[in-house]
Coordinates of N, CA and C in Angstrom, one line a residue:
X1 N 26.5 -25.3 100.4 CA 26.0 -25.7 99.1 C 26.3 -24.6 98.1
X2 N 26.4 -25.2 96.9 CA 26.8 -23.9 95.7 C 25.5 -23.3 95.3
X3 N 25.5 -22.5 95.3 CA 24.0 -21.9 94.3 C 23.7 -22.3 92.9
X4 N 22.4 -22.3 92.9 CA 21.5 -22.4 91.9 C 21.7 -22.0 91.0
X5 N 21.9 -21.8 90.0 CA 22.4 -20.2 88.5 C 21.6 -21.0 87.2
X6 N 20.3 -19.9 87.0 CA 19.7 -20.4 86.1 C 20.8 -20.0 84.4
X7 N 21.0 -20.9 83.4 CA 21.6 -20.9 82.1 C 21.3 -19.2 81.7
X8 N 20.3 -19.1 81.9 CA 19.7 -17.7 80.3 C 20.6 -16.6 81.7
X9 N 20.7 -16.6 82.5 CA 21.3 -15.4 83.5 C 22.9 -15.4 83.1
X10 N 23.7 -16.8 82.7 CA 25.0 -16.9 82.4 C 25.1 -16.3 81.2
X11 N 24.4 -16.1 80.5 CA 24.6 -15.5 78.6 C 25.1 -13.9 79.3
X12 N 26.0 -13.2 78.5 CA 27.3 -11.8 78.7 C 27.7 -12.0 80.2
X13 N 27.8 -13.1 80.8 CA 28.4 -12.9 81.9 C 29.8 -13.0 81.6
X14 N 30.6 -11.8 82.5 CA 32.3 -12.0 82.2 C 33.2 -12.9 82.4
X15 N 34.4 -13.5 81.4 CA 34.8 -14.5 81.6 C 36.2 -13.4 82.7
X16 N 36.6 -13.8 83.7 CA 37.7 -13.0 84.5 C 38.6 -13.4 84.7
X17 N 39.9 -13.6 84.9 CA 41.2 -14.1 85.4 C 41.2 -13.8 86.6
X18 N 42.0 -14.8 87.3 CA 42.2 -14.2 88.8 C 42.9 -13.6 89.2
X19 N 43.5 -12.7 88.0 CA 44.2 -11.8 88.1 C 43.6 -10.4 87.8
X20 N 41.8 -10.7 87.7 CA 41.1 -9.4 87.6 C 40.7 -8.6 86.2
X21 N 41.4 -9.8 85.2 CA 41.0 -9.1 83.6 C 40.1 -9.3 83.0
X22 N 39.4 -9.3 82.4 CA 37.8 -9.4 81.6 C 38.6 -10.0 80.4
X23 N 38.5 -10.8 80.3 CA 38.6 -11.6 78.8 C 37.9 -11.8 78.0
X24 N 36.7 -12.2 78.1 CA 35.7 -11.8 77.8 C 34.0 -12.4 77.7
X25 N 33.2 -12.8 77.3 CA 31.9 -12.6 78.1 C 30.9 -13.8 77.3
X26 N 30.6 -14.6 77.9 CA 29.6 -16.1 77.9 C 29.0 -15.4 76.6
X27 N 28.6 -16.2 75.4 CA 28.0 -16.5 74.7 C 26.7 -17.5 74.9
X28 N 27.3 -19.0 74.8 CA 26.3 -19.9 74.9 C 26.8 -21.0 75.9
X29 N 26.1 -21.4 76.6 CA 26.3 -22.5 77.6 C 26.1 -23.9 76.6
X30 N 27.1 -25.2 76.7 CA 27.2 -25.9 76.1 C 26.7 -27.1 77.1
X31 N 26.3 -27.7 77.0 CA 25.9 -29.3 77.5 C 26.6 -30.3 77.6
X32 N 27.3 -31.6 78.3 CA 27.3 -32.3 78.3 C 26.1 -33.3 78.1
X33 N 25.2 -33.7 77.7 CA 23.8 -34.4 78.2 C 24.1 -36.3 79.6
X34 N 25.0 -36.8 78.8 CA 26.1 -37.8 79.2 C 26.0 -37.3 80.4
X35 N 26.8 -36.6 80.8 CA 27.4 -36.4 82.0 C 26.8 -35.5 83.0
X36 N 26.0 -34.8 82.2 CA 24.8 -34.2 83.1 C 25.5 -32.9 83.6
X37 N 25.8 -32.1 82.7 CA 26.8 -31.0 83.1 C 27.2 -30.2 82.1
X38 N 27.7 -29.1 82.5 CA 28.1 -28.4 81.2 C 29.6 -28.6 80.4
X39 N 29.7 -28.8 79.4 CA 30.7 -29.2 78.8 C 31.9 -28.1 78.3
X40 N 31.0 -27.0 78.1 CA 32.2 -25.4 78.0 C 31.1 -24.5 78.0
X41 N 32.2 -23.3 77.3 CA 31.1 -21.8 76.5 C 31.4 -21.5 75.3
X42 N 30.7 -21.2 75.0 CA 30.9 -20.2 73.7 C 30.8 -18.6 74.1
X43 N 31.7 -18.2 73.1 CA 32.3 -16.9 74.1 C 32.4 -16.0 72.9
X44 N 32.1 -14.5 73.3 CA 32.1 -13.2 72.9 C 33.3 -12.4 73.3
X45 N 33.7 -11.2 72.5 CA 34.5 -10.3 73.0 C 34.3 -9.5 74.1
X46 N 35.3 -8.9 74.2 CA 35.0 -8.0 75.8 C 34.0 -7.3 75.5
X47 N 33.8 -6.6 74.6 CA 32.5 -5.2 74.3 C 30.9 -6.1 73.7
X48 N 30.2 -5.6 74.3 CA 28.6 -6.1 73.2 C 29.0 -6.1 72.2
X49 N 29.9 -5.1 71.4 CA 29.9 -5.4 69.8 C 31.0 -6.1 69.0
X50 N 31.4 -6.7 69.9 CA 32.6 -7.5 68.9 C 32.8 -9.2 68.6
X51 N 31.5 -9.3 68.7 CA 31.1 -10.7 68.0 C 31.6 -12.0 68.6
X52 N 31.6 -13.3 68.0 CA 31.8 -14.0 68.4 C 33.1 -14.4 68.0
X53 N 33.8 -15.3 69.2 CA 35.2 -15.3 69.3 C 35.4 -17.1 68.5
X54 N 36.6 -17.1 68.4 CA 36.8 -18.4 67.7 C 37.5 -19.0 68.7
X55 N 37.3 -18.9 70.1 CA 37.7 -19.6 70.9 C 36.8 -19.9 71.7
X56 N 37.2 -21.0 72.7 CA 35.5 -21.5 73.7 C 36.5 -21.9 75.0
X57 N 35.7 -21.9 76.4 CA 36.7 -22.3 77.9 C 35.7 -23.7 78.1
X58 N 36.4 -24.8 77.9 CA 36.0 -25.7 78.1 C 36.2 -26.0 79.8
X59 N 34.9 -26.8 80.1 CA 35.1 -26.8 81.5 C 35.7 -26.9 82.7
X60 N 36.5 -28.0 82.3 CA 37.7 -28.3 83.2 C 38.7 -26.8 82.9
X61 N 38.3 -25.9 82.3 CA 39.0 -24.8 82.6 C 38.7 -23.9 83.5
X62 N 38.0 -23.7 84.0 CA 36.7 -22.6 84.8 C 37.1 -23.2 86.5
X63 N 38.0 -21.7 86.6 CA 38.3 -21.8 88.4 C 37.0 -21.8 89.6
X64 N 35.9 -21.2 88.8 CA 35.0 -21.3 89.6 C 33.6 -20.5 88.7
X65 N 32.5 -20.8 88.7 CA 31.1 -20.4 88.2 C 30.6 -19.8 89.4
X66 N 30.3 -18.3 89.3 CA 30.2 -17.5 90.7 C 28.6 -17.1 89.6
X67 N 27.7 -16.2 90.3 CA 26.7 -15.6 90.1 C 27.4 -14.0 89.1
X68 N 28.4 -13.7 89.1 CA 28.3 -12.4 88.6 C 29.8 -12.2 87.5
X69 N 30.0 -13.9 87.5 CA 31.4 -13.8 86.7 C 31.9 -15.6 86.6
X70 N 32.1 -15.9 85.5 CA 33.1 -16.9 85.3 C 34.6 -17.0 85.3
X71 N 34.5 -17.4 86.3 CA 36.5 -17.0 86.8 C 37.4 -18.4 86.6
X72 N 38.9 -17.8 85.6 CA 39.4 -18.5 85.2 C 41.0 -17.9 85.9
X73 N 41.9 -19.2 85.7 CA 43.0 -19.1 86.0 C 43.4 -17.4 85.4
X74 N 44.0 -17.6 84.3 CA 44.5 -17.1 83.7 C 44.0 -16.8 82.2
X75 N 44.2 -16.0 81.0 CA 43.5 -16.5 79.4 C 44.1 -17.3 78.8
X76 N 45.1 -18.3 79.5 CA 45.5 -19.2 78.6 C 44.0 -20.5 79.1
X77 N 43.6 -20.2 79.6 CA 42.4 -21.5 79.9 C 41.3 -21.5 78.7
X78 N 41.1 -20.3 77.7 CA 40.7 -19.6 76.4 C 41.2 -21.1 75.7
X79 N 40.5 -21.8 74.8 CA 40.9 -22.5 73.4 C 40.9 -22.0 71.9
X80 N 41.6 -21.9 71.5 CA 41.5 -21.9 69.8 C 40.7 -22.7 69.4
X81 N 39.4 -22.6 68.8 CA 39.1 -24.1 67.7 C 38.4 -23.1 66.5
X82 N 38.1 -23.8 65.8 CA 36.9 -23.1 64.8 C 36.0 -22.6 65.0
X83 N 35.2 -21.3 64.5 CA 33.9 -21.0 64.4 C 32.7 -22.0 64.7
X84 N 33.2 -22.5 63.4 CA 32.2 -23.5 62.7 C 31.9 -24.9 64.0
X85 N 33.2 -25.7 64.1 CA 33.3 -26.2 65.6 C 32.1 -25.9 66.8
X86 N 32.3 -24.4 67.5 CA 31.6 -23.7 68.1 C 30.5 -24.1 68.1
X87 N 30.2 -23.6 67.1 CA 28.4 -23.8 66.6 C 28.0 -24.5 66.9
X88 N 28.3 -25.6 65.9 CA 28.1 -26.9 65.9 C 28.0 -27.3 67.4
X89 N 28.7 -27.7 68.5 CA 29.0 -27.4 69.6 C 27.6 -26.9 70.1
X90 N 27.5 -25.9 70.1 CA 26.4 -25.1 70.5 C 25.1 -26.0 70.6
X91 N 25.0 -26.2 69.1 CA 23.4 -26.7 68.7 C 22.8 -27.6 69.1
X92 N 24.7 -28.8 69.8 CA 24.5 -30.0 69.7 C 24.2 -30.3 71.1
X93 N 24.6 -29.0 72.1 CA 24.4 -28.9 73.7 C 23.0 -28.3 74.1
X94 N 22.4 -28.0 73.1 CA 21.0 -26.4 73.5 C 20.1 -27.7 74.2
X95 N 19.3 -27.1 75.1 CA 18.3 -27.7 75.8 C 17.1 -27.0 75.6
X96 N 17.1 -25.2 76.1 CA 16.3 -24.5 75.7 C 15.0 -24.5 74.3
X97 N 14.4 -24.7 74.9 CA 12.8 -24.9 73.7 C 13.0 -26.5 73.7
X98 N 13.6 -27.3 74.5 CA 13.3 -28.8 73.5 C 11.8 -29.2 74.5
X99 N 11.2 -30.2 73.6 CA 10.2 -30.8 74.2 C 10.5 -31.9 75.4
X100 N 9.6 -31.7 76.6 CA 10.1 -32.6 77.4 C 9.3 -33.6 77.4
X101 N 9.8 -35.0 77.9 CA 8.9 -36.4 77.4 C 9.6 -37.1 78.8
X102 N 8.6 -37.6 79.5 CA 8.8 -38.7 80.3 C 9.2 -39.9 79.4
X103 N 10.0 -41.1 80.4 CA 10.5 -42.2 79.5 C 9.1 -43.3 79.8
X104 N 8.2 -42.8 79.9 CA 6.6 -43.4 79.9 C 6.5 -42.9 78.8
X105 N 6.6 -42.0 77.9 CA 6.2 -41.5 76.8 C 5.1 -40.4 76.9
X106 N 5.3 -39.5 78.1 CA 4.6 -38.4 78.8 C 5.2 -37.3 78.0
X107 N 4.5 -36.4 77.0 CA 4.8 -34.9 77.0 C 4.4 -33.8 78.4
X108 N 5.5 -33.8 78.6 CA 5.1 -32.6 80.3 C 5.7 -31.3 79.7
X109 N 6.0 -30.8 78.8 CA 6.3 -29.5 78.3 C 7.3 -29.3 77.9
X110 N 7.9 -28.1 78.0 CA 9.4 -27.0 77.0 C 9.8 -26.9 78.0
X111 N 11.3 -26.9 77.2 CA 12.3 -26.4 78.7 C 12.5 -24.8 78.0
X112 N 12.1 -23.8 79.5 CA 12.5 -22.6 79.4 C 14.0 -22.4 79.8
X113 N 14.1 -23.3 81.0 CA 15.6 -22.6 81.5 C 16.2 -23.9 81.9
X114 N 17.1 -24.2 82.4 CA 18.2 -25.0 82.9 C 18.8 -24.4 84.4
X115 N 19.1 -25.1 85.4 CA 19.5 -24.8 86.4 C 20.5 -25.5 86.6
X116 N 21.9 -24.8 86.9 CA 23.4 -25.7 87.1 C 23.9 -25.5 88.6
X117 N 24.3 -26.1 88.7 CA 25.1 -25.9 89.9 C 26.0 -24.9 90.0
X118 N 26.2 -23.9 91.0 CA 27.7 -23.2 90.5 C 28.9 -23.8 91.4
X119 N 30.3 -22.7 91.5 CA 31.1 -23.3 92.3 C 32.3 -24.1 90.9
X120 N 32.6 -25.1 91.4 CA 33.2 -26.0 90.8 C 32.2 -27.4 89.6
X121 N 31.5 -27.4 90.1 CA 30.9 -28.1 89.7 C 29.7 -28.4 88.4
X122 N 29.4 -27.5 88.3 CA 28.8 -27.1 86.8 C 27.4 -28.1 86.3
X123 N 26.9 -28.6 87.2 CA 26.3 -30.0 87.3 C 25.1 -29.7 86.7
X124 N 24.2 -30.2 86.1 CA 23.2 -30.0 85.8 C 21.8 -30.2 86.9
X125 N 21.2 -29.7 87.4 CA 20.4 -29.7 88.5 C 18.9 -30.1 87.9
X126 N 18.4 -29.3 87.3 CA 16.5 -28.9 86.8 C 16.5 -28.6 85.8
X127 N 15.3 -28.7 85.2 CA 14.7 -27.8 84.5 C 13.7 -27.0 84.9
X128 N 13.5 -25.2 84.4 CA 12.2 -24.8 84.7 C 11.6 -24.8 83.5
X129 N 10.0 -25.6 83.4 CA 9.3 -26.1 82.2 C 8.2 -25.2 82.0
X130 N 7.9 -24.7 80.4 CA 6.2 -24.4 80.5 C 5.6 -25.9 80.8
X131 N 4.7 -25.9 81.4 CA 4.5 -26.8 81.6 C 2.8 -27.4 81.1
X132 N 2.7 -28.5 80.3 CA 1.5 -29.0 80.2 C 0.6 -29.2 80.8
X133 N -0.8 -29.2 80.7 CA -1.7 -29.2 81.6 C -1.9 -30.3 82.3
X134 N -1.5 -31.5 81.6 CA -1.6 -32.6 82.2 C -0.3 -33.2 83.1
X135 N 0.6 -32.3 83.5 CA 1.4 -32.1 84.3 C 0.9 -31.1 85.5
X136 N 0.1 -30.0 85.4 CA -0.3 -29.3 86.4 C -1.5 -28.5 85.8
X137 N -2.3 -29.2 86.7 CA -3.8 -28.8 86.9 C -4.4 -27.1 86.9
X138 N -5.1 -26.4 86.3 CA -5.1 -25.7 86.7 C -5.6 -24.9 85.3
X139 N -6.2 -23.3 85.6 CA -7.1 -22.6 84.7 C -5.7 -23.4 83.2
X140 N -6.9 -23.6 81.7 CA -6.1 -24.0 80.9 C -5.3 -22.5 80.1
X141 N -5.7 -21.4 80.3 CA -5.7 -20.1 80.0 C -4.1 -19.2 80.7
X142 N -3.7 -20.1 81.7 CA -3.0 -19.1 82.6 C -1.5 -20.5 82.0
X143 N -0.5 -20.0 81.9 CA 1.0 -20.9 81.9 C 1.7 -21.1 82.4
X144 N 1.4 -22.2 83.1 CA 2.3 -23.0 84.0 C 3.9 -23.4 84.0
X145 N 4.6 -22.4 84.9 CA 5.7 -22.9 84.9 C 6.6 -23.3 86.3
X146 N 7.2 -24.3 85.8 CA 7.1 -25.3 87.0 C 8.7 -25.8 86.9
X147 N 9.5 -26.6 87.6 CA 10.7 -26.8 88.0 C 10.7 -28.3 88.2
X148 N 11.7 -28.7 87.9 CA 11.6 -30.4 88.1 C 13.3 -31.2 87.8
X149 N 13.3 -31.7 88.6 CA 14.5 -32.1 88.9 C 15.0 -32.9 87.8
X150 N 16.7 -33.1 87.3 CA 17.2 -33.6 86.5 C 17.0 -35.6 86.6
X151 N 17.2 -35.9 87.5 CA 17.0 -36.9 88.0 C 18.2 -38.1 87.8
X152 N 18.1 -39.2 87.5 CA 19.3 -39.8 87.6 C 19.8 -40.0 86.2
X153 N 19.0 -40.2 85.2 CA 19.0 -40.1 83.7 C 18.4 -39.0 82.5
X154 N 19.3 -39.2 81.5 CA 19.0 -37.6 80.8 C 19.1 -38.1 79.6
X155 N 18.4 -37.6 78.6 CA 18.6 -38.2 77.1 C 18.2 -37.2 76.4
X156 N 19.0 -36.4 75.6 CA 18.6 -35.1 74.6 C 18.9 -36.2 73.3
X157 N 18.0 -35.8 72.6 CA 18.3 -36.7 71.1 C 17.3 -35.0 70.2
X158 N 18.2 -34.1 69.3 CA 17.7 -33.8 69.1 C 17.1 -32.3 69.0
X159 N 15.9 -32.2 69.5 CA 15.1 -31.2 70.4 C 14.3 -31.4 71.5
X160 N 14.3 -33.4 71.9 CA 14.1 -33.9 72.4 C 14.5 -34.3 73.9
X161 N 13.9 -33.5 74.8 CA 14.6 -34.3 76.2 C 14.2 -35.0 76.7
X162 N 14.1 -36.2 77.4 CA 13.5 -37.6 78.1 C 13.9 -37.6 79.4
X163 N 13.0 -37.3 80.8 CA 13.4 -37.3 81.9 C 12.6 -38.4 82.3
X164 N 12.9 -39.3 83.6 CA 12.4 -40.2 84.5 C 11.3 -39.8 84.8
X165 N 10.1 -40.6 84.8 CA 8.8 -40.4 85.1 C 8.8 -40.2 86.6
X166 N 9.4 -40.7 87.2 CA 9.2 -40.4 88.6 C 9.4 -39.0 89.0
X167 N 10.2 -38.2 87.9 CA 10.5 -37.3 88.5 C 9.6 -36.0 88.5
X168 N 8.5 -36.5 87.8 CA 7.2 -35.5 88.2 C 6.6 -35.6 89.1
X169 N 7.1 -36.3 90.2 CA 5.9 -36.5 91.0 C 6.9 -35.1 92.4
X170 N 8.0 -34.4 91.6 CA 8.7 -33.1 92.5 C 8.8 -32.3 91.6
X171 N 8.0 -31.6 90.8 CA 7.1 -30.5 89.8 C 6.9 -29.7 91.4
X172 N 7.0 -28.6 91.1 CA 7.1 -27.4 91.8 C 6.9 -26.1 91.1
X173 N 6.2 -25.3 91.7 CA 6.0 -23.4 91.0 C 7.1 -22.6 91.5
X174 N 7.7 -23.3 92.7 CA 8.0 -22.4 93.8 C 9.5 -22.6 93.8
X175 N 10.5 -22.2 93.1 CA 12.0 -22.6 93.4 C 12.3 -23.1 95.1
X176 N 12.1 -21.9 96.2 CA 12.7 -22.8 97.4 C 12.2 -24.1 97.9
X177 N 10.7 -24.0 97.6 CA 10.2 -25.2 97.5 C 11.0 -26.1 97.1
X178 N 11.1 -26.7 95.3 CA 11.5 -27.1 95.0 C 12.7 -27.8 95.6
X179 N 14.0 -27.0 95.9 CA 15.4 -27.0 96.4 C 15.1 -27.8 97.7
X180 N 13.7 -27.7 98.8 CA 13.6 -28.2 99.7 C 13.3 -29.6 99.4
X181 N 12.0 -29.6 98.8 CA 11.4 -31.0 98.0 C 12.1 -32.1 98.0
X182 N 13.2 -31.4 96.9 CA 14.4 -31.9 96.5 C 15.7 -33.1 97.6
X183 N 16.0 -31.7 98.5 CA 16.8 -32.1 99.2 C 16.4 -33.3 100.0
X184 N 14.9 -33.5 100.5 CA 14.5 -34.1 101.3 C 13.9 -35.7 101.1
X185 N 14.1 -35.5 99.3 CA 13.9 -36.8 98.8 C 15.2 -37.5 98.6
X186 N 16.2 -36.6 98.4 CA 17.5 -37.3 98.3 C 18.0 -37.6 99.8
X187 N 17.7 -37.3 101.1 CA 17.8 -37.6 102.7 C 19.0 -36.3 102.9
X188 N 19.0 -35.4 101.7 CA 20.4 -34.6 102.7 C 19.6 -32.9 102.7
X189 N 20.5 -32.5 103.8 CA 19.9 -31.3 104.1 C 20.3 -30.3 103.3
X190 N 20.8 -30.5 102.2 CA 21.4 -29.4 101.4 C 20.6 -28.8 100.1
X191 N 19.8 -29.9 100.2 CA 18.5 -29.2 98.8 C 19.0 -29.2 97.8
X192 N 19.8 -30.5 97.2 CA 20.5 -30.7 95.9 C 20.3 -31.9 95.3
X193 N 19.6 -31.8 94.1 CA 19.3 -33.2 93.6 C 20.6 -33.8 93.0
X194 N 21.3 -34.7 93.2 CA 21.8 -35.4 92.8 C 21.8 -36.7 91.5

């Protein structure tokens, strides 16, 4: 199985050739919501201080999504487009802070993080949610944050995310939990929601 890689850990991760050069380093993780995956990056210069780039590695570019580097062929896998593009791009993929809503019309909370698949695959896996009370029981004082599987349908409109009601009923505190939960409701041993 490919590992887990929560979104906010990919932000200055290095983009690398496989020829070993630092090209240069994740900005923003972009969305597919459709497809349930990531659709590119928004990308920075090699150094903390040199801003953002007017280029982005759209997916099908990315030789592999490792834990400590986004590894590309070569820099021609780099696109030219606009700033402005980018952004735009950006705003239109963020998941982070949206409110989450069962398609019951359940508020279950904010998405803190995003969980993708790594490897080749870029998939979108979970969310980890603050989570509402009326999602998980418990002192009203203390903030519940909990994990819950992408499921088979996804709908961002917005700031708005809409996940399958069923899919709270595999809310978890506990990531390996979860991954197990997971695996065992889809019948495979690999602890990957599909």
């Amino acid at each position: 199985m490919n590992g887990l890689t929560a979104v906010r850990s990919l932000t200055t991760l290095p983009v690398v050739t496989l020829g070993g050069d630092a090209v240069a380093h994740v900005k923003d993780t972009v969305f597919d919501p459709a497809a349930g995956r990531i659709a590119s990056f928004t990308l920075t210069g090699r150094t903390l201080m040199s801003g953002p780039l007017s280029r982005d590695l759209p997916w099908p570019a990315v030789h592999c999504l490792g834990r400590h580097a986004v590894m590309v062929r070569d820099e021609g896998a780099l696109c030219d487009l606009p700033l402005s593009v980018a952004r735009r791009d950006a705003l239109r993929g963020r998941l982070l802070g949206a409110q989450v809503l069962t398609d019951d019309g359940d508020l279950v909370g904010t998405v803190l993080d995003v969980l993708v698949e790594g490897g080749t695959s870029g998939r979108l896996v979970a969310f980890r949610l603050a989570a509402h009370r009326e999602l998980v029981h418990g002192s009203r004082h203390r903030r519940h944050q909990v994990y819950v599987p992408r499921g088979e349908a996804l709908s961002v409109s917005g700031r708005t995310l809409v996940i399958p009601a069923h899919a709270t009923a595999y809310v978890t505190d506990d990531l390996p939990a979860f991954v197990a939960r997971a695996g065992a409701r889809h019948g495979r041993g690999r602890g990957v929601v599909r």
